[in-house]
Structures are given as C-alpha cells and as structure tokens.
N, CA, C and O atoms as a GROMACS GRO file, in nm:
protein
  540
    1MET      N    1  -0.388  -1.140   0.985
    1MET     CA    2  -0.362  -1.013   0.921
    1MET      C    3  -0.331  -1.039   0.774
    1MET      O    4  -0.219  -1.074   0.737
    2ARG      N    5  -0.432  -1.022   0.693
    2ARG     CA    6  -0.416  -1.050   0.550
    2ARG      C    7  -0.480  -0.939   0.467
    2ARG      O    8  -0.580  -0.879   0.506
    3ILE      N    9  -0.419  -0.914   0.352
    3ILE     CA   10  -0.479  -0.827   0.253
    3ILE      C   11  -0.546  -0.921   0.152
    3ILE      O   12  -0.478  -0.994   0.081
    4PRO      N   13  -0.680  -0.920   0.146
    4PRO     CA   14  -0.749  -1.014   0.058
    4PRO      C   15  -0.712  -0.995  -0.090
    4PRO      O   16  -0.693  -0.882  -0.136
    5ASN      N   17  -0.701  -1.106  -0.162
    5ASN     CA   18  -0.668  -1.101  -0.304
    5ASN      C   19  -0.768  -1.017  -0.383
    5ASN      O   20  -0.730  -0.951  -0.480
    6LYS      N   21  -0.896  -1.020  -0.343
    6LYS     CA   22  -0.996  -0.945  -0.418
    6LYS      C   23  -0.971  -0.794  -0.408
    6LYS      O   24  -1.004  -0.720  -0.500
    7ILE      N   25  -0.914  -0.749  -0.298
    7ILE     CA   26  -0.879  -0.607  -0.284
    7ILE      C   27  -0.765  -0.572  -0.380
    7ILE      O   28  -0.769  -0.470  -0.448
    8VAL      N   29  -0.664  -0.658  -0.384
    8VAL     CA   30  -0.549  -0.636  -0.471
    8VAL      C   31  -0.593  -0.639  -0.618
    8VAL      O   32  -0.551  -0.554  -0.697
    9LEU      N   33  -0.676  -0.735  -0.654
    9LEU     CA   34  -0.724  -0.743  -0.792
    9LEU      C   35  -0.812  -0.623  -0.829
    9LEU      O   36  -0.805  -0.573  -0.941
   10ALA      N   37  -0.892  -0.577  -0.734
   10ALA     CA   38  -0.976  -0.460  -0.760
   10ALA      C   39  -0.890  -0.336  -0.783
   10ALA      O   40  -0.918  -0.256  -0.872
   11LEU      N   41  -0.785  -0.320  -0.702
   11LEU     CA   42  -0.695  -0.206  -0.719
   11LEU      C   43  -0.630  -0.210  -0.857
   11LEU      O   44  -0.623  -0.108  -0.926
   12PHE      N   45  -0.582  -0.326  -0.897
   12PHE     CA   46  -0.519  -0.340  -1.029
   12PHE      C   47  -0.620  -0.315  -1.140
   12PHE      O   48  -0.587  -0.253  -1.241
   13ALA      N   49  -0.743  -0.363  -1.124
   13ALA     CA   50  -0.847  -0.342  -1.224
   13ALA      C   51  -0.879  -0.193  -1.240
   13ALA      O   52  -0.907  -0.147  -1.351
   14VAL      N   53  -0.875  -0.119  -1.131
   14VAL     CA   54  -0.897   0.025  -1.139
   14VAL      C   55  -0.790   0.088  -1.228
   14VAL      O   56  -0.820   0.173  -1.312
   15PHE      N   57  -0.664   0.047  -1.208
   15PHE     CA   58  -0.558   0.102  -1.293
   15PHE      C   59  -0.581   0.065  -1.440
   15PHE      O   60  -0.566   0.149  -1.528
   16VAL      N   61  -0.616  -0.060  -1.466
   16VAL     CA   62  -0.635  -0.106  -1.604
   16VAL      C   63  -0.737  -0.017  -1.675
   16VAL      O   64  -0.717   0.018  -1.791
   17VAL      N   65  -0.845   0.018  -1.608
   17VAL     CA   66  -0.951   0.098  -1.669
   17VAL      C   67  -0.918   0.247  -1.666
   17VAL      O   68  -0.920   0.313  -1.770
   18ILE      N   69  -0.889   0.300  -1.549
   18ILE     CA   70  -0.867   0.444  -1.534
   18ILE      C   71  -0.736   0.488  -1.598
   18ILE      O   72  -0.729   0.596  -1.657
   19GLY      N   73  -0.634   0.404  -1.587
   19GLY     CA   74  -0.506   0.438  -1.649
   19GLY      C   75  -0.518   0.457  -1.798
   19GLY      O   76  -0.454   0.546  -1.855
   20LEU      N   77  -0.598   0.375  -1.862
   20LEU     CA   78  -0.618   0.385  -2.006
   20LEU      C   79  -0.681   0.519  -2.044
   20LEU      O   80  -0.653   0.574  -2.150
   21ILE      N   81  -0.765   0.570  -1.956
   21ILE     CA   82  -0.833   0.698  -1.980
   21ILE      C   83  -0.744   0.816  -1.940
   21ILE      O   84  -0.741   0.917  -2.010
   22ALA      N   85  -0.674   0.803  -1.828
   22ALA     CA   86  -0.604   0.916  -1.767
   22ALA      C   87  -0.462   0.939  -1.817
   22ALA      O   88  -0.409   1.050  -1.804
   23LEU      N   89  -0.399   0.837  -1.874
   23LEU     CA   90  -0.259   0.849  -1.912
   23LEU      C   91  -0.242   0.841  -2.064
   23LEU      O   92  -0.322   0.778  -2.133
   24PRO      N   93  -0.137   0.907  -2.115
   24PRO     CA   94  -0.103   0.882  -2.255
   24PRO      C   95  -0.073   0.733  -2.274
   24PRO      O   96  -0.021   0.668  -2.183
   25PHE      N   97  -0.106   0.679  -2.391
   25PHE     CA   98  -0.100   0.536  -2.410
   25PHE      C   99   0.039   0.478  -2.386
   25PHE      O  100   0.050   0.371  -2.326
   26ASP      N  101   0.145   0.545  -2.432
   26ASP     CA  102   0.279   0.492  -2.410
   26ASP      C  103   0.315   0.489  -2.261
   26ASP      O  104   0.378   0.395  -2.214
   27GLU      N  105   0.275   0.591  -2.188
   27GLU     CA  106   0.297   0.594  -2.042
   27GLU      C  107   0.217   0.484  -1.973
   27GLU      O  108   0.265   0.417  -1.882
   28TYR      N  109   0.094   0.467  -2.018
   28TYR     CA  110   0.007   0.361  -1.964
   28TYR      C  111   0.074   0.225  -1.978
   28TYR      O  112   0.075   0.147  -1.883
   29LEU      N  113   0.129   0.196  -2.093
   29LEU     CA  114   0.196   0.068  -2.114
   29LEU      C  115   0.320   0.053  -2.026
   29LEU      O  116   0.345  -0.055  -1.973
   30TRP      N  117   0.398   0.161  -2.011
   30TRP     CA  118   0.517   0.154  -1.925
   30TRP      C  119   0.483   0.127  -1.780
   30TRP      O  120   0.562   0.066  -1.708
   31ARG      N  121   0.367   0.171  -1.736
   31ARG     CA  122   0.328   0.150  -1.596
   31ARG      C  123   0.311   0.001  -1.564
   31ARG      O  124   0.319  -0.038  -1.447
   32TYR      N  125   0.287  -0.082  -1.665
   32TYR     CA  126   0.282  -0.226  -1.641
   32TYR      C  127   0.420  -0.280  -1.603
   32TYR      O  128   0.431  -0.379  -1.531
   33ALA      N  129   0.524  -0.213  -1.650
   33ALA     CA  130   0.660  -0.251  -1.608
   33ALA      C  131   0.677  -0.222  -1.459
   33ALA      O  132   0.744  -0.298  -1.388
   34HIS      N  133   0.617  -0.114  -1.410
   34HIS     CA  134   0.621  -0.084  -1.266
   34HIS      C  135   0.562  -0.200  -1.188
   34HIS      O  136   0.616  -0.244  -1.086
   35PHE      N  137   0.449  -0.251  -1.238
   35PHE     CA  138   0.384  -0.365  -1.174
   35PHE      C  139   0.477  -0.485  -1.169
   35PHE      O  140   0.497  -0.545  -1.063
   36GLY      N  141   0.534  -0.521  -1.283
   36GLY     CA  142   0.621  -0.638  -1.290
   36GLY      C  143   0.744  -0.628  -1.202
   36GLY      O  144   0.781  -0.723  -1.134
   37ILE      N  145   0.807  -0.512  -1.204
   37ILE     CA  146   0.927  -0.492  -1.123
   37ILE      C  147   0.893  -0.496  -0.974
   37ILE      O  148   0.962  -0.561  -0.896
   38ALA      N  149   0.785  -0.429  -0.936
   38ALA     CA  150   0.744  -0.430  -0.795
   38ALA      C  151   0.706  -0.570  -0.751
   38ALA      O  152   0.734  -0.609  -0.637
   39LEU      N  153   0.642  -0.647  -0.839
   39LEU     CA  154   0.604  -0.784  -0.804
   39LEU      C  155   0.729  -0.870  -0.782
   39LEU      O  156   0.735  -0.946  -0.686
   40LEU      N  157   0.826  -0.859  -0.871
   40LEU     CA  158   0.950  -0.936  -0.855
   40LEU      C  159   1.024  -0.899  -0.727
   40LEU      O  160   1.072  -0.987  -0.655
   41ILE      N  161   1.033  -0.770  -0.698
   41ILE     CA  162   1.098  -0.725  -0.574
   41ILE      C  163   1.020  -0.776  -0.454
   41ILE      O  164   1.079  -0.823  -0.356
   42GLY      N  165   0.888  -0.768  -0.461
   42GLY     CA  166   0.803  -0.815  -0.352
   42GLY      C  167   0.818  -0.964  -0.327
   42GLY      O  168   0.822  -1.008  -0.212
   43ILE      N  169   0.826  -1.042  -0.434
   43ILE     CA  170   0.845  -1.187  -0.421
   43ILE      C  171   0.979  -1.216  -0.353
   43ILE      O  172   0.987  -1.301  -0.265
   44ALA      N  173   1.082  -1.144  -0.394
   44ALA     CA  174   1.215  -1.164  -0.334
   44ALA      C  175   1.214  -1.125  -0.185
   44ALA      O  176   1.270  -1.197  -0.102
   45LEU      N  177   1.152  -1.013  -0.153
   45LEU     CA  178   1.144  -0.970  -0.013
   45LEU      C  179   1.061  -1.066   0.070
   45LEU      O  180   1.094  -1.093   0.186
   46ASN      N  181   0.954  -1.119   0.012
   46ASN     CA  182   0.873  -1.217   0.082
   46ASN      C  183   0.950  -1.347   0.104
   46ASN      O  184   0.943  -1.406   0.212
   47ALA      N  185   1.023  -1.389   0.004
   47ALA     CA  186   1.103  -1.511   0.017
   47ALA      C  187   1.209  -1.496   0.126
   47ALA      O  188   1.244  -1.592   0.194
   48GLY      N  189   1.257  -1.373   0.142
   48GLY     CA  190   1.355  -1.346   0.247
   48GLY      C  191   1.292  -1.322   0.384
   48GLY      O  192   1.363  -1.298   0.481
   49GLY      N  193   1.160  -1.329   0.391
   49GLY     CA  194   1.091  -1.310   0.518
   49GLY      C  195   1.084  -1.166   0.564
   49GLY      O  196   1.059  -1.139   0.681
   50LEU      N  197   1.104  -1.072   0.471
   50LEU     CA  198   1.106  -0.930   0.510
   50LEU      C  199   0.969  -0.863   0.500
   50LEU      O  200   0.943  -0.767   0.573
   51VAL      N  201   0.882  -0.913   0.412
   51VAL     CA  202   0.746  -0.858   0.400
   51VAL      C  203   0.648  -0.973   0.380
   51VAL      O  204   0.687  -1.082   0.337
   52GLY      N  205   0.524  -0.949   0.410
   52GLY     CA  206   0.421  -1.049   0.388
   52GLY      C  207   0.384  -1.056   0.240
   52GLY      O  208   0.407  -0.962   0.165
   53ALA      N  209   0.327  -1.167   0.200
   53ALA     CA  210   0.287  -1.186   0.061
   53ALA      C  211   0.179  -1.085   0.020
   53ALA      O  212   0.182  -1.033  -0.091
   54GLY      N  213   0.085  -1.059   0.108
   54GLY     CA  214  -0.021  -0.962   0.078
   54GLY      C  215   0.034  -0.823   0.058
   54GLY      O  216  -0.010  -0.749  -0.030
   55ASP      N  217   0.133  -0.786   0.141
   55ASP     CA  218   0.196  -0.655   0.126
   55ASP      C  219   0.267  -0.645  -0.008
   55ASP      O  220   0.260  -0.542  -0.075
   56ALA      N  221   0.336  -0.752  -0.047
   56ALA     CA  222   0.406  -0.754  -0.176
   56ALA      C  223   0.308  -0.742  -0.291
   56ALA      O  224   0.333  -0.668  -0.387
   57LYS      N  225   0.196  -0.815  -0.283
   57LYS     CA  226   0.095  -0.809  -0.390
   57LYS      C  227   0.031  -0.670  -0.395
   57LYS      O  228   0.008  -0.616  -0.504
   58PHE      N  229   0.002  -0.613  -0.280
   58PHE     CA  230  -0.058  -0.480  -0.278
   58PHE      C  231   0.037  -0.378  -0.339
   58PHE      O  232  -0.004  -0.294  -0.419
   59ALA      N  233   0.164  -0.383  -0.301
   59ALA     CA  234   0.262  -0.289  -0.354
   59ALA      C  235   0.273  -0.302  -0.506
   59ALA      O  236   0.285  -0.202  -0.577
   60ALA      N  237   0.269  -0.424  -0.556
   60ALA     CA  238   0.275  -0.446  -0.701
   60ALA      C  239   0.152  -0.388  -0.770
   60ALA      O  240   0.164  -0.324  -0.875
   61ALA      N  241   0.034  -0.410  -0.713
   61ALA     CA  242  -0.089  -0.358  -0.772
   61ALA      C  243  -0.094  -0.205  -0.766
   61ALA      O  244  -0.155  -0.142  -0.852
   62ALA      N  245  -0.032  -0.147  -0.664
   62ALA     CA  246  -0.031  -0.001  -0.650
   62ALA      C  247   0.077   0.064  -0.736
   62ALA      O  248   0.066   0.182  -0.770
   63ALA      N  249   0.181  -0.010  -0.770
   63ALA     CA  250   0.295   0.047  -0.843
   63ALA      C  251   0.259   0.117  -0.974
   63ALA      O  252   0.317   0.221  -1.003
   64PRO      N  253   0.165   0.066  -1.054
   64PRO     CA  254   0.133   0.137  -1.178
   64PRO      C  255   0.075   0.277  -1.157
   64PRO      O  256   0.079   0.360  -1.248
   65PHE      N  257   0.022   0.304  -1.040
   65PHE     CA  258  -0.033   0.436  -1.011
   65PHE      C  259   0.076   0.540  -0.986
   65PHE      O  260   0.050   0.660  -0.988
   66VAL      N  261   0.198   0.494  -0.962
   66VAL     CA  262   0.307   0.582  -0.920
   66VAL      C  263   0.396   0.619  -1.039
   66VAL      O  264   0.447   0.531  -1.109
   67ALA      N  265   0.412   0.748  -1.061
   67ALA     CA  266   0.504   0.796  -1.164
   67ALA      C  267   0.647   0.772  -1.117
   67ALA      O  268   0.678   0.793  -1.000
   68LEU      N  269   0.733   0.730  -1.207
   68LEU     CA  270   0.872   0.700  -1.172
   68LEU      C  271   0.941   0.819  -1.107
   68LEU      O  272   1.020   0.802  -1.014
   69GLY      N  273   0.912   0.938  -1.154
   69GLY     CA  274   0.971   1.059  -1.098
   69GLY      C  275   0.926   1.091  -0.957
   69GLY      O  276   0.986   1.175  -0.890
   70ASP      N  277   0.822   1.025  -0.911
   70ASP     CA  278   0.768   1.049  -0.777
   70ASP      C  279   0.820   0.950  -0.674
   70ASP      O  280   0.779   0.956  -0.558
   71LEU      N  281   0.909   0.859  -0.712
   71LEU     CA  282   0.954   0.755  -0.618
   71LEU      C  283   1.016   0.812  -0.491
   71LEU      O  284   0.990   0.762  -0.382
   72HIS      N  285   1.097   0.915  -0.505
   72HIS     CA  286   1.158   0.975  -0.386
   72HIS      C  287   1.052   1.034  -0.294
   72HIS      O  288   1.054   1.011  -0.173
   73ALA      N  289   0.962   1.111  -0.351
   73ALA     CA  290   0.854   1.171  -0.270
   73ALA      C  291   0.767   1.062  -0.208
   73ALA      O  292   0.728   1.073  -0.092
   74LEU      N  293   0.736   0.958  -0.285
   74LEU     CA  294   0.656   0.849  -0.232
   74LEU      C  295   0.727   0.780  -0.115
   74LEU      O  296   0.664   0.744  -0.016
   75SER      N  297   0.858   0.764  -0.127
   75SER     CA  298   0.935   0.703  -0.018
   75SER      C  299   0.924   0.786   0.109
   75SER      O  300   0.912   0.731   0.219
   76LEU      N  301   0.930   0.917   0.096
   76LEU     CA  302   0.917   1.004   0.212
   76LEU      C  303   0.777   0.995   0.273
   76LEU      O  304   0.761   0.989   0.395
   77VAL      N  305   0.676   0.995   0.187
   77VAL     CA  306   0.538   0.983   0.235
   77VAL      C  307   0.520   0.849   0.307
   77VAL      O  308   0.460   0.843   0.414
   78PHE      N  309   0.574   0.742   0.247
   78PHE     CA  310   0.561   0.611   0.309
   78PHE      C  311   0.633   0.604   0.443
   78PHE      O  312   0.579   0.550   0.539
   79ALA      N  313   0.753   0.659   0.451
   79ALA     CA  314   0.829   0.654   0.576
   79ALA      C  315   0.754   0.728   0.687
   79ALA      O  316   0.742   0.678   0.799
   80ALA      N  317   0.704   0.847   0.656
   80ALA     CA  318   0.630   0.924   0.757
   80ALA      C  319   0.501   0.853   0.793
   80ALA      O  320   0.463   0.847   0.910
   81ASN      N  321   0.434   0.799   0.693
   81ASN     CA  322   0.307   0.732   0.718
   81ASN      C  323   0.326   0.602   0.794
   81ASN      O  324   0.243   0.567   0.878
   82LEU      N  325   0.433   0.530   0.767
   82LEU     CA  326   0.462   0.406   0.839
   82LEU      C  327   0.482   0.434   0.987
   82LEU      O  328   0.429   0.364   1.073
   83LEU      N  329   0.558   0.537   1.016
   83LEU     CA  330   0.580   0.575   1.156
   83LEU      C  331   0.448   0.616   1.222
   83LEU      O  332   0.419   0.573   1.334
   84ALA      N  333   0.370   0.698   1.153
   84ALA     CA  334   0.242   0.743   1.209
   84ALA      C  335   0.145   0.627   1.228
   84ALA      O  336   0.077   0.619   1.330
   85ALA      N  337   0.139   0.536   1.131
   85ALA     CA  338   0.048   0.421   1.141
   85ALA      C  339   0.090   0.328   1.254
   85ALA      O  340   0.007   0.281   1.331
   86TRP      N  341   0.220   0.303   1.264
   86TRP     CA  342   0.270   0.216   1.371
   86TRP      C  343   0.239   0.277   1.508
   86TRP      O  344   0.190   0.208   1.598
   87LEU      N  345   0.267   0.406   1.523
   87LEU     CA  346   0.242   0.474   1.650
   87LEU      C  347   0.093   0.476   1.684
   87LEU      O  348   0.055   0.450   1.798
   88THR      N  349   0.011   0.506   1.586
   88THR     CA  350  -0.134   0.508   1.607
   88THR      C  351  -0.185   0.370   1.646
   88THR      O  352  -0.267   0.357   1.737
   89HIS      N  353  -0.138   0.268   1.578
   89HIS     CA  354  -0.179   0.131   1.609
   89HIS      C  355  -0.139   0.094   1.751
   89HIS      O  356  -0.220   0.037   1.825
   90ARG      N  357  -0.017   0.125   1.790
   90ARG     CA  358   0.030   0.091   1.924
   90ARG      C  359  -0.046   0.168   2.033
   90ARG      O  360  -0.078   0.112   2.138
   91ILE      N  361  -0.074   0.293   2.008
   91ILE     CA  362  -0.150   0.373   2.106
   91ILE      C  363  -0.291   0.317   2.118
   91ILE      O  364  -0.341   0.296   2.228
   92ALA      N  365  -0.356   0.293   2.003
   92ALA     CA  366  -0.493   0.241   2.005
   92ALA      C  367  -0.500   0.104   2.073
   92ALA      O  368  -0.597   0.073   2.141
   93LYS      N  369  -0.398   0.025   2.054
   93LYS     CA  370  -0.394  -0.110   2.112
   93LYS      C  371  -0.400  -0.106   2.265
   93LYS      O  372  -0.453  -0.198   2.327
   94HIS      N  373  -0.346  -0.001   2.323
   94HIS     CA  374  -0.336   0.007   2.469
   94HIS      C  375  -0.428   0.112   2.531
   94HIS      O  376  -0.407   0.154   2.645
   95THR      N  377  -0.529   0.154   2.455
   95THR     CA  378  -0.625   0.252   2.507
   95THR      C  379  -0.767   0.202   2.481
   95THR      O  380  -0.789   0.093   2.428
   96ALA      N  381  -0.862   0.283   2.521
   96ALA     CA  382  -1.003   0.249   2.502
   96ALA      C  383  -1.042   0.245   2.355
   96ALA      O  384  -1.147   0.190   2.320
   97LEU      N  385  -0.959   0.302   2.267
   97LEU     CA  386  -0.988   0.296   2.124
   97LEU      C  387  -0.997   0.152   2.073
   97LEU      O  388  -1.064   0.124   1.973
   98ARG      N  389  -0.930   0.062   2.141
   98ARG     CA  390  -0.931  -0.079   2.101
   98ARG      C  391  -1.072  -0.137   2.100
   98ARG      O  392  -1.100  -0.231   2.026
   99ARG      N  393  -1.159  -0.082   2.181
   99ARG     CA  394  -1.296  -0.132   2.188
   99ARG      C  395  -1.376  -0.106   2.060
   99ARG      O  396  -1.480  -0.168   2.038
  100LEU      N  397  -1.327  -0.015   1.975
  100LEU     CA  398  -1.397   0.011   1.849
  100LEU      C  399  -1.393  -0.111   1.757
  100LEU      O  400  -1.489  -0.138   1.684
  101VAL      N  401  -1.282  -0.183   1.759
  101VAL     CA  402  -1.267  -0.306   1.680
  101VAL      C  403  -1.199  -0.411   1.768
  101VAL      O  404  -1.082  -0.443   1.748
  102PRO      N  405  -1.272  -0.464   1.866
  102PRO     CA  406  -1.210  -0.552   1.966
  102PRO      C  407  -1.156  -0.684   1.910
  102PRO      O  408  -1.068  -0.743   1.972
  103ASP      N  409  -1.206  -0.729   1.799
  103ASP     CA  410  -1.164  -0.858   1.745
  103ASP      C  411  -1.061  -0.846   1.633
  103ASP      O  412  -1.035  -0.944   1.563
  104TRP      N  413  -1.002  -0.727   1.615
  104TRP     CA  414  -0.904  -0.709   1.510
  104TRP      C  415  -0.784  -0.798   1.540
  104TRP      O  416  -0.725  -0.790   1.647
  105GLU      N  417  -0.750  -0.882   1.446
  105GLU     CA  418  -0.645  -0.981   1.464
  105GLU      C  419  -0.511  -0.920   1.504
  105GLU      O  420  -0.434  -0.982   1.577
  106SER      N  421  -0.482  -0.802   1.458
  106SER     CA  422  -0.350  -0.741   1.483
  106SER      C  423  -0.325  -0.709   1.630
  106SER      O  424  -0.210  -0.695   1.671
  107TRP      N  425  -0.430  -0.697   1.709
  107TRP     CA  426  -0.410  -0.665   1.851
  107TRP      C  427  -0.330  -0.773   1.923
  107TRP      O  428  -0.255  -0.744   2.016
  108ASP      N  429  -0.345  -0.896   1.879
  108ASP     CA  430  -0.284  -1.008   1.950
  108ASP      C  431  -0.168  -1.071   1.872
  108ASP      O  432  -0.142  -1.191   1.887
  109GLN      N  433  -0.099  -0.995   1.792
  109GLN     CA  434   0.010  -1.048   1.709
  109GLN      C  435   0.149  -1.013   1.763
  109GLN      O  436   0.248  -1.021   1.690
  110GLY      N  437   0.157  -0.975   1.888
  110GLY     CA  438   0.287  -0.942   1.946
  110GLY      C  439   0.348  -0.820   1.880
  110GLY      O  440   0.287  -0.714   1.874
  111LYS      N  441   0.470  -0.837   1.829
  111LYS     CA  442   0.540  -0.724   1.766
  111LYS      C  443   0.502  -0.704   1.620
  111LYS      O  444   0.542  -0.604   1.560
  112LYS      N  445   0.426  -0.796   1.563
  112LYS     CA  446   0.386  -0.782   1.423
  112LYS      C  447   0.294  -0.661   1.407
  112LYS      O  448   0.219  -0.624   1.498
  113PHE      N  449   0.303  -0.600   1.289
  113PHE     CA  450   0.227  -0.480   1.260
  113PHE      C  451   0.153  -0.498   1.127
  113PHE      O  452   0.211  -0.552   1.032
  114PRO      N  453   0.027  -0.456   1.118
  114PRO     CA  454  -0.048  -0.470   0.992
  114PRO      C  455  -0.002  -0.366   0.890
  114PRO      O  456  -0.056  -0.256   0.882
  115MET      N  457   0.099  -0.404   0.811
  115MET     CA  458   0.159  -0.311   0.715
  115MET      C  459   0.059  -0.259   0.613
  115MET      O  460   0.078  -0.150   0.558
  116GLY      N  461  -0.047  -0.335   0.586
  116GLY     CA  462  -0.149  -0.289   0.494
  116GLY      C  463  -0.210  -0.157   0.537
  116GLY      O  464  -0.255  -0.078   0.454
  117LEU      N  465  -0.212  -0.133   0.667
  117LEU     CA  466  -0.261  -0.006   0.720
  117LEU      C  467  -0.179   0.109   0.665
  117LEU      O  468  -0.234   0.209   0.618
  118ALA      N  469  -0.048   0.097   0.670
  118ALA     CA  470   0.041   0.202   0.620
  118ALA      C  471   0.043   0.206   0.468
  118ALA      O  472   0.048   0.314   0.409
  119LEU      N  473   0.041   0.089   0.403
  119LEU     CA  474   0.044   0.086   0.257
  119LEU      C  475  -0.081   0.151   0.196
  119LEU      O  476  -0.071   0.231   0.104
  120GLY      N  477  -0.197   0.116   0.249
  120GLY     CA  478  -0.321   0.172   0.198
  120GLY      C  479  -0.329   0.322   0.219
  120GLY      O  480  -0.368   0.397   0.129
  121ALA      N  481  -0.291   0.366   0.337
  121ALA     CA  482  -0.294   0.510   0.365
  121ALA      C  483  -0.193   0.586   0.279
  121ALA      O  484  -0.220   0.698   0.235
  122THR      N  485  -0.077   0.525   0.255
  122THR     CA  486   0.023   0.589   0.168
  122THR      C  487  -0.033   0.608   0.028
  122THR      O  488  -0.013   0.712  -0.034
  123MET      N  489  -0.103   0.507  -0.022
  123MET     CA  490  -0.163   0.515  -0.156
  123MET      C  491  -0.265   0.629  -0.161
  123MET      O  492  -0.268   0.706  -0.257
  124VAL      N  493  -0.349   0.637  -0.060
  124VAL     CA  494  -0.451   0.742  -0.055
  124VAL      C  495  -0.385   0.881  -0.049
  124VAL      O  496  -0.426   0.973  -0.119
  125ILE      N  497  -0.284   0.895   0.035
  125ILE     CA  498  -0.214   1.024   0.048
  125ILE      C  499  -0.146   1.061  -0.083
  125ILE      O  500  -0.157   1.175  -0.130
  126TYR      N  501  -0.075   0.965  -0.144
  126TYR     CA  502  -0.005   0.992  -0.270
  126TYR      C  503  -0.103   1.038  -0.378
  126TYR      O  504  -0.080   1.139  -0.444
  127LEU      N  505  -0.212   0.965  -0.396
  127LEU     CA  506  -0.310   1.002  -0.498
  127LEU      C  507  -0.377   1.135  -0.464
  127LEU      O  508  -0.404   1.216  -0.553
  128GLY      N  509  -0.402   1.158  -0.335
  128GLY     CA  510  -0.460   1.286  -0.293
  128GLY      C  511  -0.368   1.403  -0.322
  128GLY      O  512  -0.413   1.509  -0.365
  129LEU      N  513  -0.239   1.385  -0.299
  129LEU     CA  514  -0.143   1.490  -0.331
  129LEU      C  515  -0.138   1.518  -0.482
  129LEU      O  516  -0.125   1.632  -0.525
  130GLY      N  517  -0.150   1.410  -0.560
  130GLY     CA  518  -0.154   1.428  -0.705
  130GLY      C  519  -0.275   1.508  -0.750
  130GLY      O  520  -0.265   1.592  -0.839
  131VAL      N  521  -0.388   1.482  -0.688
  131VAL     CA  522  -0.511   1.556  -0.721
  131VAL      C  523  -0.497   1.701  -0.676
  131VAL      O  524  -0.532   1.794  -0.749
  132ALA      N  525  -0.444   1.721  -0.554
  132ALA     CA  526  -0.434   1.855  -0.496
  132ALA      C  527  -0.337   1.943  -0.573
  132ALA      O  528  -0.360   2.063  -0.588
  133PHE      N  529  -0.227   1.884  -0.621
  133PHE     CA  530  -0.124   1.964  -0.685
  133PHE      C  531  -0.117   1.943  -0.836
  133PHE      O  532  -0.028   1.995  -0.903
  134GLY      N  533  -0.211   1.866  -0.889
  134GLY     CA  534  -0.222   1.850  -1.033
  134GLY      C  535  -0.106   1.780  -1.100
  134GLY      O  536  -0.073   1.811  -1.215
  135THR      N  537  -0.044   1.684  -1.030
  135THR     CA  538   0.067   1.613  -1.094
  135THR      C  539   0.027   1.476  -1.136
  135THR      O  540   0.108   1.402  -1.191
   0.00000   0.00000   0.00000
C-alpha cells in the first residue's frame, strides 16, 4: 500500500503551475509555507509511526491547495470521508465487490487501511466544494 512519488510530484506540479495563474502572487507564495509546515508535521508523525510516509508526502503536496481559513471545514470533510472510506473498504473487502480488484494489496493487510483512499477523496471533495461555492 503505497502512494507513488510520481503522483505526489504531479500533484505538487499542478499547484506550481495552476496556483501561479489562479492565486494572487503573495497568496501563491504563502501557500508554499503550507507545504513546508505540512511536510514537517508529516515527517514527525511518520517518525512516531502514526502515518505512512506516502500519506505524509501526499498531505504536504496537497496542503498548498488549502486556504488557511478552510482548515476547520477541511478537517470535518476529512473526518467524515475517513469514516466513509474505512467503512466502504471494509464492506467491499467482505463482499463480492472484492472481485473487482482481487489483487489489491490492502485486502490482506489485516487492520491496516489504505489512507490514500481517504486523502485523495478528501482532496477531490474539498476542491469540488470550492468550485461549487466559488471559494
């Protein structure tokens, strides 16, 4: 269960290009601080065995997309999405849905959960809400 580095780099590259176009320049530059802070927190959490390295890297690459004022809302979206992703994964694991991707590594990882599933979906939902509500 890994989040490939090329995915993380691609996500960050999208911010580098689109952020420059979509954000005021001073805001664009501040968003790099989001990246650095999230990366440091992720490294610390990974060192403590609380999150995987790929999850930490993905969160850091996604951090520049998040406005500081949206952190509370993002936390709520992530909490709800984490619960939904975990429940969906567990249900699929024990039903015929498992046959859709029978070789998915996460099926045989015991209590471990592919957090990238929840992280990626949270990013999509957050950006979708921004588009829908113009924030």
